[in-house]
PDB file of C-alpha atoms in Angstrom:
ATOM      1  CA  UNK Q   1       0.000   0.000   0.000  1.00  0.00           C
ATOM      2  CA  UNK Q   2       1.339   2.959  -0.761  1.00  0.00           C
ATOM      3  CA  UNK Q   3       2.176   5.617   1.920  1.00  0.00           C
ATOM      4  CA  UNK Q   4      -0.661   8.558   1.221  1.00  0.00           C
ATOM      5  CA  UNK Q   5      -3.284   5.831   0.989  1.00  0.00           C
ATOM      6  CA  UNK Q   6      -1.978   3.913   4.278  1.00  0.00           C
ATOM      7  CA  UNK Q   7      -1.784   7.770   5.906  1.00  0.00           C
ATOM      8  CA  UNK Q   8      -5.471   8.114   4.498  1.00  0.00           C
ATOM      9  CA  UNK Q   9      -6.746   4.707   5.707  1.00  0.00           C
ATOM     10  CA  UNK Q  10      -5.384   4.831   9.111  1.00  0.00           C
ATOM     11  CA  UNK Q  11      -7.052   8.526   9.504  1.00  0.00           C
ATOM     12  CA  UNK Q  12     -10.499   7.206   8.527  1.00  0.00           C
ATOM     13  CA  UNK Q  13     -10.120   3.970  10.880  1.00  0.00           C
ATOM     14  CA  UNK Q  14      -9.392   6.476  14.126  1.00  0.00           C
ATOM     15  CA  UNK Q  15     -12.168   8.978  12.732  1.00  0.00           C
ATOM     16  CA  UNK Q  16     -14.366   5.213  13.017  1.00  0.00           C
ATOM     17  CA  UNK Q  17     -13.049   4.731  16.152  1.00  0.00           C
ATOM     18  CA  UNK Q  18     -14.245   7.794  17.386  1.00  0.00           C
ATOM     19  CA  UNK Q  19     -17.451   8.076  16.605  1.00  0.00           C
ATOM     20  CA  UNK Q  20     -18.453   4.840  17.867  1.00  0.00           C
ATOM     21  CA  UNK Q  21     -17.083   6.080  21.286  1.00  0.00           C
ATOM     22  CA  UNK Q  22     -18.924   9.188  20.851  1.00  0.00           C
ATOM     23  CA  UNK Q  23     -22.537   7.494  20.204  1.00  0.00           C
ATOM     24  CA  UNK Q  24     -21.929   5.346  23.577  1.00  0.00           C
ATOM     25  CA  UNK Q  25     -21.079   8.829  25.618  1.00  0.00           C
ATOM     26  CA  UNK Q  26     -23.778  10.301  24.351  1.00  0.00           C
ATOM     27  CA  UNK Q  27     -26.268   8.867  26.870  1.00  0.00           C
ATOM     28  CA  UNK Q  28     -24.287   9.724  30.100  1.00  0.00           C
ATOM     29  CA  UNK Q  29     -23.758  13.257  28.178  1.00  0.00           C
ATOM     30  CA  UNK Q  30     -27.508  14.005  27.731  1.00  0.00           C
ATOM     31  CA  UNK Q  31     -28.048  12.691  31.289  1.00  0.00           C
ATOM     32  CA  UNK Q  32     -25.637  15.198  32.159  1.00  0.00           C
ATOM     33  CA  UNK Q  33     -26.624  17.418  30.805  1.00  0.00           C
ATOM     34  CA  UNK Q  34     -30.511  17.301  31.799  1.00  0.00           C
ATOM     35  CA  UNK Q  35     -29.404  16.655  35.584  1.00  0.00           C
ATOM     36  CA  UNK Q  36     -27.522  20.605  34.895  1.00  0.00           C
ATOM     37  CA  UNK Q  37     -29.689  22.553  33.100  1.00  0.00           C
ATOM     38  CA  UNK Q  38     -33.065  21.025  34.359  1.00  0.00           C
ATOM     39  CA  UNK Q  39     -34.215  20.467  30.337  1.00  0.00           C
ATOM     40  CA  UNK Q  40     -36.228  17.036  32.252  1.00  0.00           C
ATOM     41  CA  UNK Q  41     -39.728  18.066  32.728  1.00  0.00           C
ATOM     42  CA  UNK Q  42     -41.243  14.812  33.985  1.00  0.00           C
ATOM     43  CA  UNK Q  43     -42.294  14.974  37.832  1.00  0.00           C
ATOM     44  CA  UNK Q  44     -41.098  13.092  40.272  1.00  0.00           C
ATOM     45  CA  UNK Q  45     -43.647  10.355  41.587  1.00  0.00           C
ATOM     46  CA  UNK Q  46     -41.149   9.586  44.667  1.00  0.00           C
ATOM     47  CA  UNK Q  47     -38.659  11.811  47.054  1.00  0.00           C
ATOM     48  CA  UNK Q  48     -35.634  11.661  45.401  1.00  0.00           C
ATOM     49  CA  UNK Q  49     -32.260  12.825  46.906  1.00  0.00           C
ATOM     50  CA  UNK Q  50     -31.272  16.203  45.359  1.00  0.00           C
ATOM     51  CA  UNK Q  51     -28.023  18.250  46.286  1.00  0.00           C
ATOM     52  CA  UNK Q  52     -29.841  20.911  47.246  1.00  0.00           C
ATOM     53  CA  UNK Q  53     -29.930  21.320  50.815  1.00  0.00           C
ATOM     54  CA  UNK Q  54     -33.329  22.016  52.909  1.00  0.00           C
ATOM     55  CA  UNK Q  55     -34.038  25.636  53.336  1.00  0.00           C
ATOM     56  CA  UNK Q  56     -33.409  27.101  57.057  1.00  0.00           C
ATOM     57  CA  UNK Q  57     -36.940  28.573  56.860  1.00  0.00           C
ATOM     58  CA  UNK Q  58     -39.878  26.424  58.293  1.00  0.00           C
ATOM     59  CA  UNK Q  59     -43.105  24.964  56.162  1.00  0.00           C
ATOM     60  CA  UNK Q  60     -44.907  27.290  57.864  1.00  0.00           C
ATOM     61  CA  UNK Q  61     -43.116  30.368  56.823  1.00  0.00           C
ATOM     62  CA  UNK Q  62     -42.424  29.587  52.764  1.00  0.00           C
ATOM     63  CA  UNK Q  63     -45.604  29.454  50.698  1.00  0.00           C
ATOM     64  CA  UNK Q  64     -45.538  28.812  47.001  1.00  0.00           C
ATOM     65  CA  UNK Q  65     -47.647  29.075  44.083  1.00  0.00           C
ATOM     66  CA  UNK Q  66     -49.038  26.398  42.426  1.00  0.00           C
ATOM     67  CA  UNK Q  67     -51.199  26.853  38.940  1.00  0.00           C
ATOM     68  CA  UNK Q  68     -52.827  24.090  37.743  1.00  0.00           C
ATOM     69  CA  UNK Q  69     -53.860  24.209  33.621  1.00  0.00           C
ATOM     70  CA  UNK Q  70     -55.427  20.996  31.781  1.00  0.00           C
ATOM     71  CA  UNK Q  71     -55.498  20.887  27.939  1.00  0.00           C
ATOM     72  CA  UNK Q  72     -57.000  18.375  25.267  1.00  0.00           C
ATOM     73  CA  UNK Q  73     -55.274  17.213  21.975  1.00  0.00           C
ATOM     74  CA  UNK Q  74     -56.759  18.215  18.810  1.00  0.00           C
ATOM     75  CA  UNK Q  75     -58.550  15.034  18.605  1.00  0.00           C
ATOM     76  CA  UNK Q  76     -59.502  14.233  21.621  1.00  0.00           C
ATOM     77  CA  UNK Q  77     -63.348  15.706  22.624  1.00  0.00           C
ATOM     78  CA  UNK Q  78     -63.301  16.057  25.900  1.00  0.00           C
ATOM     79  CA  UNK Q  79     -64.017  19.035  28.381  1.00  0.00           C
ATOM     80  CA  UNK Q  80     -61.181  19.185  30.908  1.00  0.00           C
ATOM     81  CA  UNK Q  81     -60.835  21.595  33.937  1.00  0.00           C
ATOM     82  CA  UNK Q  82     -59.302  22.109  37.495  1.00  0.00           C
ATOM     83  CA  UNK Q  83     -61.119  22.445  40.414  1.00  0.00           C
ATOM     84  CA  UNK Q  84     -58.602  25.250  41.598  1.00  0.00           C
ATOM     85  CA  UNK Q  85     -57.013  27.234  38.912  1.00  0.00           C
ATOM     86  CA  UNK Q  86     -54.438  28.251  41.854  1.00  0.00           C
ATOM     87  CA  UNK Q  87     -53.112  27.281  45.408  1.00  0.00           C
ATOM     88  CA  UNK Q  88     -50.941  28.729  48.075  1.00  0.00           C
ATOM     89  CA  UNK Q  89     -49.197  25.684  49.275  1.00  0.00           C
ATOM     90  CA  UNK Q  90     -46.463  25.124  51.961  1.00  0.00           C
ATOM     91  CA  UNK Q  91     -43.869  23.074  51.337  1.00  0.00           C
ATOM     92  CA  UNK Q  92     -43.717  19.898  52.901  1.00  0.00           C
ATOM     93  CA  UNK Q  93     -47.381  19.782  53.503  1.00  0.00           C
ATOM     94  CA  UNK Q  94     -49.952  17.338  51.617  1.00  0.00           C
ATOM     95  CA  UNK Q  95     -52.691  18.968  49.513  1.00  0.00           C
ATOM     96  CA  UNK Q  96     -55.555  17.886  47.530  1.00  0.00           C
ATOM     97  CA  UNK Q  97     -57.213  19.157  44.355  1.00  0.00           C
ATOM     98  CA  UNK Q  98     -59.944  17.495  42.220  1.00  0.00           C
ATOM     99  CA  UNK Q  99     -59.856  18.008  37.922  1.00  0.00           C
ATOM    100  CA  UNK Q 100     -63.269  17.330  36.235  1.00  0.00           C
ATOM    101  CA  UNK Q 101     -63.552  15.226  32.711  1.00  0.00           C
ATOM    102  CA  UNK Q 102     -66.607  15.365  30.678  1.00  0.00           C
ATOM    103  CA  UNK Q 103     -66.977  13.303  27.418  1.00  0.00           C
ATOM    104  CA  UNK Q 104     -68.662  14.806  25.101  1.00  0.00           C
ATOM    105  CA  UNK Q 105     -69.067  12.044  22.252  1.00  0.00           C
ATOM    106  CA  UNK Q 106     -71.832   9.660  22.023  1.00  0.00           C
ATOM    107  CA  UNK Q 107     -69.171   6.552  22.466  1.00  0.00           C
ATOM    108  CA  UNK Q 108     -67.038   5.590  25.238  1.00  0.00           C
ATOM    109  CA  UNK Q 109     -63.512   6.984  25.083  1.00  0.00           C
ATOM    110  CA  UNK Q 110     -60.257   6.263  26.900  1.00  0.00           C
ATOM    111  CA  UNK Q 111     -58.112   9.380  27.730  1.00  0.00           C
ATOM    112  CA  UNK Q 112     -54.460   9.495  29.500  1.00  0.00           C
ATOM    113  CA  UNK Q 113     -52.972  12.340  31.198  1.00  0.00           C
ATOM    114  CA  UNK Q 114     -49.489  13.511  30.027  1.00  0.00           C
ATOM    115  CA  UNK Q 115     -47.771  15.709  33.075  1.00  0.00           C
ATOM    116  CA  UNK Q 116     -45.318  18.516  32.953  1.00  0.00           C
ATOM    117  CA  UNK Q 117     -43.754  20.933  35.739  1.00  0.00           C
ATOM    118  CA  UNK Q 118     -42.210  24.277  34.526  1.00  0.00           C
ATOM    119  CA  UNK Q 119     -40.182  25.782  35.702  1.00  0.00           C
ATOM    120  CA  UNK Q 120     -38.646  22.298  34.748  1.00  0.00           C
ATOM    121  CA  UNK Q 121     -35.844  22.378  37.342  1.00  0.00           C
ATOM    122  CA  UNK Q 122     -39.176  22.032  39.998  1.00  0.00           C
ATOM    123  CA  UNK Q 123     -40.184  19.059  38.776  1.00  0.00           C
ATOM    124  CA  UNK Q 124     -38.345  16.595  40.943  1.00  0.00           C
ATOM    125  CA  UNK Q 125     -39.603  18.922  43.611  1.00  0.00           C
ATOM    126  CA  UNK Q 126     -43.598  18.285  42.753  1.00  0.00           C
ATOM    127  CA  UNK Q 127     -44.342  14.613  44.492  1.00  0.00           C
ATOM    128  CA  UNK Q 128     -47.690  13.331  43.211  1.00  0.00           C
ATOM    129  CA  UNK Q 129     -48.885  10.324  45.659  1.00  0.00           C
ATOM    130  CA  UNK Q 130     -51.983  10.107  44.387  1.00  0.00           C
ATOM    131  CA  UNK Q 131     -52.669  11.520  40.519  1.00  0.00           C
ATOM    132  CA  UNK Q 132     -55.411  10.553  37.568  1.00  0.00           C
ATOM    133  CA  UNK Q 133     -51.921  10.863  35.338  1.00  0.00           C
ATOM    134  CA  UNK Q 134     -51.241   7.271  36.739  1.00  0.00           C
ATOM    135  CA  UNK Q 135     -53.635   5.335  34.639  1.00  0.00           C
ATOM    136  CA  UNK Q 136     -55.841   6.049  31.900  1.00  0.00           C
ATOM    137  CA  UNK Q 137     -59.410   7.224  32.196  1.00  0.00           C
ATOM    138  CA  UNK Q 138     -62.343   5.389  30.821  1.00  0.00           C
ATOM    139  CA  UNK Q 139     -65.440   7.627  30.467  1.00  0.00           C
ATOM    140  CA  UNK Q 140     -68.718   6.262  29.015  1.00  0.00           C
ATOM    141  CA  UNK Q 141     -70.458   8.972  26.180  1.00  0.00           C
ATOM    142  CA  UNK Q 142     -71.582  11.877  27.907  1.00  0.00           C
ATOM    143  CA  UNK Q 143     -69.923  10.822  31.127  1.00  0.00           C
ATOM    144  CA  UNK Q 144     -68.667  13.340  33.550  1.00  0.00           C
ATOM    145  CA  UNK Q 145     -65.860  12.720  36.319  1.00  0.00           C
ATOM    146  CA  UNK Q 146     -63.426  14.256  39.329  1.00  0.00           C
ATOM    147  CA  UNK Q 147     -60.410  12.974  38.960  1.00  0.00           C
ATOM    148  CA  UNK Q 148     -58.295  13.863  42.370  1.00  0.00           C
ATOM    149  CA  UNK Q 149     -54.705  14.881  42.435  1.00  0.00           C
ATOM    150  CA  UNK Q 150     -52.854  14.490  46.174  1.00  0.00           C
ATOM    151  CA  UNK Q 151     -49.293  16.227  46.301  1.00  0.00           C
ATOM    152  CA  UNK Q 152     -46.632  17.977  47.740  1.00  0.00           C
ATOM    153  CA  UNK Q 153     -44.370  20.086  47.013  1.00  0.00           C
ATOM    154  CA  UNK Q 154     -40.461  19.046  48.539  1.00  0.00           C
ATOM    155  CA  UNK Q 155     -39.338  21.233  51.042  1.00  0.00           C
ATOM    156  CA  UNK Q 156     -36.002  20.886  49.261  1.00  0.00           C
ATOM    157  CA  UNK Q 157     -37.330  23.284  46.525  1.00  0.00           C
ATOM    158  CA  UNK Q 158     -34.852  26.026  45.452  1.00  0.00           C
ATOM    159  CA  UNK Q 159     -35.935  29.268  47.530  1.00  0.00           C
ATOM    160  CA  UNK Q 160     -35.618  31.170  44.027  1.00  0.00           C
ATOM    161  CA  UNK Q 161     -38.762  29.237  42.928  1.00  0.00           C
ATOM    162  CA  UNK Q 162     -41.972  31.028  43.966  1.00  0.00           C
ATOM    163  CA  UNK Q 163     -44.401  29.582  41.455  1.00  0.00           C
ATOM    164  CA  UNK Q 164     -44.760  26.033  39.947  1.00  0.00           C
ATOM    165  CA  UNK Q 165     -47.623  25.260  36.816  1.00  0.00           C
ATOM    166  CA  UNK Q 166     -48.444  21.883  36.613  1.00  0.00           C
ATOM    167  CA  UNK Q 167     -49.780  21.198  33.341  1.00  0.00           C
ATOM    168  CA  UNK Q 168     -51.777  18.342  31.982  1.00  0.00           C
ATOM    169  CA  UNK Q 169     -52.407  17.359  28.115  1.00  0.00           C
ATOM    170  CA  UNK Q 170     -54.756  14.420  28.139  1.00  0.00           C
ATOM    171  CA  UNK Q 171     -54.754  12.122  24.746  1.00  0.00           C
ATOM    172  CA  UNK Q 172     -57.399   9.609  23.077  1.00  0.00           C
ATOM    173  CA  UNK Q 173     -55.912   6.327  24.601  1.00  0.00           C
ATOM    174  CA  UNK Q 174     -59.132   4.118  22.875  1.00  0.00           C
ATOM    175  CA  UNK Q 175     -58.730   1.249  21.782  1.00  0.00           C
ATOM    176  CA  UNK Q 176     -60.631   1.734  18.972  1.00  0.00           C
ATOM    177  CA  UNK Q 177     -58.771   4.171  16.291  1.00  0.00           C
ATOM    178  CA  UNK Q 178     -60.210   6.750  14.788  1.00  0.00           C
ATOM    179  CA  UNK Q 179     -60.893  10.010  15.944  1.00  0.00           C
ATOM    180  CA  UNK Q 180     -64.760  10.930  17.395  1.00  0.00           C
ATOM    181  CA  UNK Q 181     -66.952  13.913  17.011  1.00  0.00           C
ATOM    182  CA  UNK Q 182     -69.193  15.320  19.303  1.00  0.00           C
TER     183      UNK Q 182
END
């Protein structure tokens, strides 16, 4: 082989090399990376350990804002609202809320409850214990439910954080495809 094309070869082989070591750092990179800039907006359904240390101030003292939205996707007919568009809540203490569900097709429908926290570095901080988001809801045509939501907010939550929106997009889930009307 002649020396260019050995030169040539043996730059294209490392170039290999490294890009297969790249795609299996990429993982523990975008791990990273959420973990730093808080990009994750899923909510935490446990306590988890966080570095941030517990504030100095007592539940009692800190209150924080919670807004609660609830959308639909395009195809899915259903009326969705909270009970409580907004709470004071302490952290540390367990709360309750209620979101109603109305069907308004003429069949049966299936719907599922997508969560998300912004800011997005709260979410670890939002414990659901007891949330509709946790299995998907069956309604009958015409049906109307309350759907209850029990939570706390960690007491571990960054004291720059005044104000967490817990939003929830619900989806057609029915086993039947198709989109209804109603």
């Amino acid at each position: 082989m002649k020396r260019p094309h050995r030169r040539t070869a043996i730059r294209l082989a490392a170039v290999c090399v490294l890009m297969l070591g790249f795609s299996y750092a990429l993982v523990p990179l975008y791990d990273i990376l959420c973990d730093l800039t808080g990009l994750s907006g899923s909510t935490s359904n446990l306590t988890q350990a966080t570095p941030t240390p517990p504030k100095a101030e007592t539940v009692a003292e800190r209150q924080v804002t919670l807004q609660f939205v609830a959308n639909v996707d395009h195809s899915m007919p259903w009326d969705i609202r909270p009970d409580q568009f907004e709470m004071k809540v302490n952290p540390g203490q367990t709360y309750q809320t209620v979101f109603h569900a109305r069907n308004r097709t003429a069949q049966p429908m299936t719907g599922q409850a997508v969560p998300s926290v912004t800011p997005q570095m709260a979410a670890p901080h939002l414990i659901k214990q007891e949330c509709f988001c946790f299995t998907s809801q069956p309604l009958d045509a015409g049906e109307s439910v309350e759907m209850p939501l029990i939570f706390k907010v960690s007491e571990r939550l960054p004291s720059n954080i005044g104000t967490l929106t817990l939003s929830y997009t619900f989806f057609d889930v029915s086993p039947t495809s198709g989109t209804q009307s109603g």
